[in-house]
């Protein structure tokens, strides 16, 4: 396989691929897919990661670690301690393995993976937020947001958690201070998703617009370089990488609705001036199809359809009620929820 070996053959790329199997299961709740595809792939990936890591003083470590494409293809691209990129993926993979094992009715197996996750060290952090690796903060503008995987796409850190909010915001502030001169197009789309997860809607939309205006060809394909002569980036070349377009589309989704760890948030990251907005038929984890409309910052319609039996859980400061009966839905601290059967639809609105 061609390319720089640190990244082409990274031991945690299987963990990143596993997230897509995990997402497909979580968004569909398809039991057949879980049994035949998601569970086997996640199990094989987790088993490999467990076997390639070693225990030192009850902590689990990779023999070598890296972070795309930090220090490019030089010997200094290797680290003898975890990078936050590899570590975040390891945390995610063992967590996903725990969850799919539980769903398959294998509690002892789930306990094993939970123990593996507990053996991983904490993320490397300092006053700049998440670091590249232990004692190494990001020191310059860089095209990859890999050190910040725990924020997005892995969803291991949550802006609604007061203990994690400061870490997330410090990380994004530091990225902003370093500037965008070494970014490429997909960097702006990824950054938009990070801002959306931090509920920084204005910044998210700004990065989406920069991507669309400066890093796309006339046929809308993403081009890595700045096509307006280097307005935002020193790269002005034309490599085509399709994932930039995918990240841009997801950035829009993240403005409108987010599936987080066991709950959903609607309109979490719209700019303040977007007081009126709507979307139709977006899917969330748990197998729910959601449409929503807000006017003057109030949810006037939240339509939820269940494709499988389940409990729709939502983080929403304002109380939600059934439109037909005016009855409030149930609440558990900051989370409101409603139980639905497969095929059932409910229509809610803010009180």
XYZ file of C-alpha atoms in Angstrom:
351
model
C 0.000 0.000 0.000
C 1.343 3.423 -0.937
C 1.545 6.552 1.132
C 3.214 7.464 4.393
C 3.197 4.333 6.515
C 2.356 6.126 9.778
C -1.086 6.891 8.388
C -1.644 4.336 5.610
C -1.067 1.494 8.083
C -2.001 3.193 11.352
C -3.127 0.610 13.942
C -6.160 2.720 14.872
C -7.616 3.282 11.395
C -9.654 0.115 11.895
C -11.161 1.812 14.932
C -12.137 4.817 12.820
C -13.699 2.546 10.202
C -15.519 0.767 13.034
C -17.330 3.994 13.834
C -19.160 3.761 10.525
C -20.359 0.255 11.341
C -21.383 1.561 14.763
C -23.216 4.552 13.270
C -25.064 2.380 10.752
C -26.342 0.210 13.585
C -27.168 3.074 15.957
C -29.003 5.145 13.359
C -30.978 2.174 12.018
C -31.186 -0.109 15.088
C -31.133 -2.939 12.548
C -30.611 -6.123 14.579
C -29.544 -8.135 11.532
C -26.890 -5.571 10.634
C -25.698 -5.595 14.238
C -25.366 -9.372 14.307
C -23.894 -9.937 10.853
C -21.737 -6.846 10.266
C -21.349 -4.286 13.066
C -20.673 -6.724 15.892
C -18.131 -8.889 13.987
C -16.208 -5.909 12.614
C -16.066 -4.044 15.916
C -15.074 -7.228 17.763
C -12.218 -7.978 15.357
C -10.988 -4.381 15.508
C -11.136 -4.268 19.310
C -9.406 -7.640 19.630
C -6.583 -6.447 17.385
C -6.173 -3.221 19.366
C -6.191 -5.090 22.665
C -3.524 -7.494 21.403
C -1.234 -4.856 19.903
C -1.249 -2.710 23.050
C 0.707 -3.539 26.196
C 0.053 -2.925 29.874
C 2.497 -0.811 31.885
C 1.566 -0.010 35.483
C -2.046 -0.943 34.745
C -2.169 1.449 31.781
C -2.528 0.326 28.172
C -0.164 1.715 25.503
C 0.554 1.390 21.796
C 4.154 0.474 20.870
C 4.256 3.513 18.547
C 1.733 6.264 17.927
C 1.193 8.997 15.317
C -1.198 11.790 14.367
C -2.119 12.500 10.717
C -0.005 14.143 9.166
C 1.891 15.773 11.996
C 5.594 16.021 11.034
C 4.681 14.415 7.713
C 6.890 11.392 6.908
C 9.830 12.190 9.186
C 11.040 10.071 12.088
C 9.579 12.707 14.426
C 6.121 11.710 13.173
C 6.386 8.716 15.527
C 5.664 8.988 19.252
C 6.514 6.537 22.027
C 3.411 7.630 23.942
C -0.184 8.014 22.844
C -1.188 10.819 20.519
C -4.662 12.126 21.230
C -5.668 10.898 17.773
C -4.831 7.267 18.519
C -5.974 7.487 22.132
C -9.381 8.935 21.236
C -9.957 6.158 18.722
C -8.960 3.534 21.288
C -11.387 4.991 23.839
C -14.139 4.997 21.227
C -13.471 1.467 20.005
C -13.490 -0.165 23.441
C -16.630 1.810 24.310
C -18.342 0.679 21.095
C -17.235 -2.908 21.736
C -18.811 -2.708 25.188
C -22.058 -1.447 23.712
C -22.404 -3.972 20.891
C -21.503 -6.842 23.238
C -24.257 -5.717 25.594
C -26.722 -5.466 22.705
C -25.790 -9.017 21.676
C -26.546 -10.288 25.188
C -22.923 -10.956 26.157
C -22.378 -9.217 29.526
C -19.033 -10.871 30.350
C -17.633 -9.826 27.000
C -18.914 -6.291 27.569
C -17.212 -6.215 30.967
C -13.913 -7.203 29.347
C -14.056 -4.302 26.875
C -15.091 -1.865 29.572
C -12.019 -2.929 31.546
C -9.820 -2.332 28.487
C -11.224 1.171 28.150
C -10.595 1.872 31.844
C -6.935 0.894 31.329
C -6.398 3.661 28.776
C -4.777 6.882 30.008
C -6.521 10.238 30.005
C -6.178 12.628 27.074
C -3.077 14.811 26.916
C -4.172 18.351 27.811
C -2.795 21.696 28.945
C -3.954 25.324 28.932
C -4.334 25.136 25.128
C -6.833 22.297 25.451
C -6.241 18.955 23.773
C -2.610 18.421 22.755
C -1.158 16.512 19.810
C 0.551 14.143 22.248
C 1.812 14.152 25.821
C 3.649 17.454 26.471
C 3.207 18.522 22.853
C 0.562 21.175 22.167
C -0.258 22.068 18.577
C 2.295 24.796 17.804
C 1.333 25.846 14.292
C -1.538 25.878 11.845
C -2.223 22.349 10.584
C -4.584 20.868 7.999
C -5.759 17.961 10.173
C -7.954 18.324 13.258
C -6.940 14.842 14.396
C -5.942 15.809 17.971
C -9.542 16.907 18.479
C -11.223 13.661 17.408
C -12.677 13.245 20.906
C -14.873 16.288 20.262
C -15.890 15.290 16.751
C -16.515 12.868 15.149
C -16.058 10.475 18.084
C -18.369 12.377 20.472
C -16.388 11.440 23.577
C -16.489 14.989 24.963
C -19.768 16.871 25.376
C -20.208 20.651 25.522
C -23.232 20.112 27.787
C -20.953 18.538 30.402
C -19.572 21.396 32.564
C -16.355 19.448 33.248
C -15.676 19.052 29.517
C -16.945 22.412 28.256
C -13.791 24.332 29.200
C -11.536 21.765 27.513
C -13.547 21.938 24.297
C -13.636 25.724 24.204
C -9.928 26.067 25.052
C -9.089 23.677 22.212
C -11.103 25.623 19.641
C -9.745 28.960 20.863
C -6.205 27.631 20.404
C -6.911 26.411 16.872
C -8.269 29.863 16.011
C -5.121 31.571 17.351
C -2.917 29.404 15.126
C -4.743 30.562 12.000
C -5.721 28.850 8.753
C -2.692 29.361 6.507
C -1.740 25.655 6.598
C -5.320 24.439 6.218
C -6.840 22.890 3.108
C -10.493 22.800 2.132
C -11.576 19.863 4.260
C -10.023 21.567 7.304
C -12.713 24.260 7.103
C -15.515 21.703 6.813
C -14.166 19.671 9.756
C -13.720 22.839 11.791
C -17.347 23.737 11.096
C -18.399 20.424 12.642
C -16.193 21.083 15.680
C -17.701 24.543 16.137
C -21.199 23.116 15.797
C -20.473 20.584 18.546
C -19.345 23.497 20.724
C -22.588 25.363 19.927
C -20.628 28.083 18.148
C -23.033 28.500 15.271
C -21.650 31.733 13.841
C -18.147 30.284 13.579
C -19.486 27.044 12.088
C -21.355 28.871 9.333
C -18.339 31.109 8.628
C -16.170 28.050 7.974
C -18.832 26.395 5.824
C -19.031 29.527 3.684
C -15.247 29.730 3.315
C -15.216 26.107 2.184
C -17.977 26.628 -0.384
C -16.642 29.916 -1.736
C -12.907 29.178 -1.884
C -12.359 25.425 -1.974
C -14.814 24.048 -4.538
C -14.619 23.800 -8.315
C -17.390 24.977 -10.626
C -18.963 21.506 -10.462
C -19.025 21.737 -6.611
C -16.243 19.146 -6.078
C -13.933 19.944 -3.172
C -10.422 21.048 -4.112
C -7.801 21.079 -1.359
C -6.301 24.429 -2.329
C -7.711 27.939 -2.021
C -9.090 28.738 -5.478
C -9.100 32.486 -4.817
C -5.344 32.894 -4.797
C -4.660 32.096 -1.173
C -7.238 34.241 0.609
C -7.445 31.852 3.565
C -4.757 29.236 2.886
C -1.224 29.143 1.503
C -2.201 26.050 -0.508
C -3.588 26.986 -3.931
C -3.278 23.636 -5.739
C -6.181 21.507 -7.021
C -6.170 17.963 -5.544
C -9.724 16.622 -5.388
C -10.688 14.923 -2.118
C -14.338 13.995 -1.861
C -14.466 13.722 1.938
C -14.392 17.518 2.112
C -17.827 17.616 0.490
C -19.099 14.953 2.879
C -17.831 16.937 5.873
C -19.484 20.088 4.514
C -22.845 18.322 4.236
C -22.450 16.917 7.736
C -21.585 20.382 9.012
C -25.023 21.559 7.914
C -26.635 18.585 9.659
C -24.715 19.417 12.838
C -26.238 22.907 12.858
C -29.737 21.442 12.739
C -29.664 18.258 14.805
C -27.057 16.287 16.727
C -27.105 12.738 18.037
C -24.978 12.584 21.156
C -24.304 10.008 23.839
C -27.806 8.673 24.470
C -29.708 11.839 23.581
C -30.540 14.217 20.731
C -30.336 17.991 20.477
C -32.440 19.949 17.965
C -31.210 23.271 16.528
C -28.105 23.118 18.759
C -25.824 25.416 16.786
C -27.751 27.898 14.673
C -26.365 31.445 14.472
C -28.341 33.937 16.559
C -29.788 35.587 13.452
C -31.326 32.288 12.312
C -34.327 32.673 14.623
C -36.581 30.877 12.148
C -35.510 27.563 10.639
C -36.800 24.104 9.764
C -35.760 20.696 8.480
C -37.553 17.509 7.448
C -36.863 13.807 7.875
C -33.379 13.706 9.372
C -32.422 10.485 11.124
C -31.042 10.244 14.660
C -29.456 7.506 16.683
C -32.081 5.180 18.050
C -33.741 4.836 14.646
C -35.892 7.983 14.816
C -36.906 10.173 11.875
C -37.200 13.802 12.958
C -38.647 16.955 11.424
C -38.598 20.265 13.256
C -39.505 23.911 12.848
C -38.740 26.881 15.027
C -40.048 30.428 14.818
C -38.522 33.271 16.786
C -36.346 30.772 18.662
C -39.303 28.665 19.794
C -39.894 25.099 18.605
C -43.366 25.105 17.054
C -43.132 21.559 15.685
C -41.007 18.564 16.604
C -42.235 15.516 14.702
C -40.697 12.196 15.727
C -41.323 8.854 14.024
C -39.880 5.630 15.426
C -38.584 3.027 12.976
C -38.056 0.653 15.930
C -39.332 0.532 19.507
C -37.365 3.007 21.583
C -37.155 6.042 23.827
C -36.485 9.392 22.185
C -34.359 11.449 24.575
C -33.755 15.146 23.950
C -31.732 17.890 25.607
C -33.961 20.967 25.404
C -34.102 23.746 28.042
C -37.729 24.622 27.289
C -40.432 22.160 28.325
C -41.925 20.135 25.453
C -45.548 19.079 25.215
C -47.761 17.028 22.926
C -49.477 19.364 20.463
C -52.733 17.382 20.556
C -53.148 17.005 24.337
C -50.975 19.852 25.683
C -49.514 17.268 28.066
C -45.839 17.632 28.945
C -43.497 14.806 28.026
C -41.498 13.132 30.784
C -38.288 14.620 32.167
C -35.183 13.232 33.855
C -33.137 16.224 35.042
C -31.948 18.001 31.875
C -33.235 15.307 29.499
C -36.846 15.074 28.313
C -38.070 11.847 26.768
C -40.971 10.061 25.141
C -41.371 6.313 24.552
C -42.513 5.180 21.106
C -43.432 1.937 19.405
C -42.236 1.044 15.917
C -44.155 3.135 13.381
C -45.542 5.533 15.989
C -45.346 9.302 15.405
C -45.649 12.102 17.955
C -45.884 15.840 17.370
C -44.414 18.071 20.065
C -43.798 21.772 20.581
C -42.241 24.066 23.162
C -44.434 25.172 26.032
